[in-house]
């Protein structure tokens, strides 16, 4: 009973942070002059394999979350229908903007998903991102074959504007999303930090028990590395 009470007290005080577990990869089609991004490994593999010709990775990417976490919002994705003179995608992390596109452009933009990945959002007025995140800018080509590019690079943003693309998004710089600022290598996640304690201590796990006689795994899986980390992927 004492061990259970200890565990309940601990769970009430600690909010577990979830590391970003999705990478949004950017592709470019030179013949179309279009950009596309995806957090789907299978979708990226299709493009890498040339099943849909003309798409190549730009080398740019930013982090996100595969599922909605505290402080994030799901990202919707629309497909611009060829029948409307389009062949492109539009993304937004704001539910109101997703709803507006669905309502105003029902005959041109088709909703593909309401939750392709999740990410933090900027302040709508100032475009400022929360602490620990970095801006993802949105620019628009302004053409009939509407295409948007989303980039976490201020240099890329400036270069695109110099080419005639228009800044969109929120705030003076046109911020559309806010990506986690620090990269986490999901192939080498630490298996422990040694922060255990036999008495209450800030930043540590207070273990009411010091002897454990349970079973558990007797063989390490292939995701366990010899350097004290494990491969989450």
Short mmCIF file of C-alpha atoms in Angstrom, two decimals, residues 14-132:
data_model
loop_
_atom_site.label_atom_id
_atom_site.label_comp_id
_atom_site.label_asym_id
_atom_site.label_seq_id
_atom_site.Cartn_x
_atom_site.Cartn_y
_atom_site.Cartn_z
CA UNK A 14 5.29 15.04 -12.43
CA UNK A 15 4.18 15.89 -15.98
CA UNK A 16 6.05 13.62 -18.38
CA UNK A 17 7.33 15.42 -21.49
CA UNK A 18 7.01 13.61 -24.81
CA UNK A 19 9.95 13.99 -27.17
CA UNK A 20 9.12 14.93 -30.77
CA UNK A 21 8.66 11.67 -32.66
CA UNK A 22 7.93 12.85 -36.20
CA UNK A 23 10.13 14.46 -38.82
CA UNK A 24 8.47 16.56 -41.51
CA UNK A 25 10.50 16.11 -44.71
CA UNK A 26 10.40 18.54 -47.62
CA UNK A 27 10.36 17.59 -51.32
CA UNK A 28 10.61 19.72 -54.46
CA UNK A 29 9.38 19.14 -57.98
CA UNK A 30 11.44 21.29 -60.34
CA UNK A 31 9.16 20.83 -63.35
CA UNK A 32 6.14 22.03 -61.38
CA UNK A 33 8.03 24.52 -59.23
CA UNK A 34 6.14 23.06 -56.28
CA UNK A 35 7.12 22.09 -52.75
CA UNK A 36 5.56 19.31 -50.67
CA UNK A 37 6.15 18.07 -47.14
CA UNK A 38 5.23 14.90 -45.31
CA UNK A 39 5.73 13.31 -41.90
CA UNK A 40 4.78 9.89 -43.27
CA UNK A 41 7.69 7.51 -43.76
CA UNK A 42 5.71 5.44 -46.26
CA UNK A 43 4.72 8.52 -48.25
CA UNK A 44 8.33 9.72 -48.32
CA UNK A 45 9.45 6.26 -49.46
CA UNK A 46 7.04 6.41 -52.41
CA UNK A 47 8.51 9.71 -53.52
CA UNK A 48 12.08 8.52 -52.94
CA UNK A 49 11.36 5.48 -55.12
CA UNK A 50 10.17 7.68 -57.98
CA UNK A 51 6.66 6.20 -58.03
CA UNK A 52 5.50 9.79 -58.44
CA UNK A 53 8.14 11.22 -60.72
CA UNK A 54 9.92 14.51 -60.29
CA UNK A 55 9.98 14.74 -56.52
CA UNK A 56 13.34 14.96 -54.72
CA UNK A 57 14.26 15.81 -51.15
CA UNK A 58 15.52 19.33 -50.56
CA UNK A 59 17.39 18.24 -47.44
CA UNK A 60 15.18 20.47 -45.29
CA UNK A 61 13.02 19.16 -42.45
CA UNK A 62 11.64 20.08 -39.05
CA UNK A 63 10.44 18.15 -36.02
CA UNK A 64 6.84 17.58 -34.97
CA UNK A 65 4.70 15.06 -33.08
CA UNK A 66 2.99 12.00 -34.51
CA UNK A 67 0.08 12.47 -32.10
CA UNK A 68 -1.36 15.47 -30.30
CA UNK A 69 0.64 16.36 -27.20
CA UNK A 70 0.06 19.06 -24.59
CA UNK A 71 0.78 22.43 -26.16
CA UNK A 72 0.29 21.23 -29.75
CA UNK A 73 -2.52 21.17 -32.27
CA UNK A 74 -3.25 18.73 -35.09
CA UNK A 75 -2.33 19.83 -38.61
CA UNK A 76 -4.89 19.50 -41.38
CA UNK A 77 -3.89 18.83 -45.00
CA UNK A 78 -5.85 19.78 -48.10
CA UNK A 79 -5.23 18.69 -51.68
CA UNK A 80 -5.83 21.17 -54.49
CA UNK A 81 -7.89 19.35 -57.11
CA UNK A 82 -6.52 19.22 -60.70
CA UNK A 83 -10.05 19.87 -61.96
CA UNK A 84 -9.75 23.31 -60.35
CA UNK A 85 -6.38 23.93 -62.00
CA UNK A 86 -4.47 22.84 -58.90
CA UNK A 87 -2.17 19.99 -57.94
CA UNK A 88 -0.80 21.01 -54.59
CA UNK A 89 -1.22 20.73 -50.82
CA UNK A 90 -2.09 23.19 -48.08
CA UNK A 91 -1.43 22.72 -44.36
CA UNK A 92 -2.61 24.52 -41.24
CA UNK A 93 -2.28 23.95 -37.51
CA UNK A 94 -5.21 26.26 -36.75
CA UNK A 95 -8.65 24.56 -36.67
CA UNK A 96 -10.34 27.84 -37.64
CA UNK A 97 -8.21 28.14 -40.77
CA UNK A 98 -8.87 24.51 -41.68
CA UNK A 99 -12.60 25.15 -41.32
CA UNK A 100 -12.40 28.30 -43.46
CA UNK A 101 -10.66 26.48 -46.31
CA UNK A 102 -13.20 23.67 -46.13
CA UNK A 103 -16.07 26.15 -46.26
CA UNK A 104 -14.81 28.68 -48.80
CA UNK A 105 -12.99 26.40 -51.24
CA UNK A 106 -14.98 23.17 -51.11
CA UNK A 107 -14.86 22.75 -54.86
CA UNK A 108 -11.13 23.32 -55.16
CA UNK A 109 -9.45 22.05 -52.00
CA UNK A 110 -10.25 18.57 -50.70
CA UNK A 111 -9.57 17.71 -47.05
CA UNK A 112 -7.18 14.75 -46.96
CA UNK A 113 -6.62 14.63 -43.21
CA UNK A 114 -7.48 16.62 -40.10
CA UNK A 115 -4.46 15.26 -38.24
CA UNK A 116 -1.38 14.43 -40.30
CA UNK A 117 0.94 15.44 -37.45
CA UNK A 118 0.79 17.81 -34.46
CA UNK A 119 2.80 20.91 -33.68
CA UNK A 120 2.76 24.08 -31.58
CA UNK A 121 1.26 27.26 -33.00
CA UNK A 122 2.31 30.93 -32.89
CA UNK A 123 0.46 33.85 -31.41
CA UNK A 124 -1.87 34.98 -34.20
CA UNK A 125 -1.20 38.70 -33.77
CA UNK A 126 2.55 38.76 -33.21
CA UNK A 127 3.54 35.47 -34.81
CA UNK A 128 5.66 34.69 -31.75
CA UNK A 129 6.33 31.03 -30.97
CA UNK A 130 6.26 29.45 -27.50
CA UNK A 131 9.53 28.95 -25.63
CA UNK A 132 11.44 25.92 -26.80
#
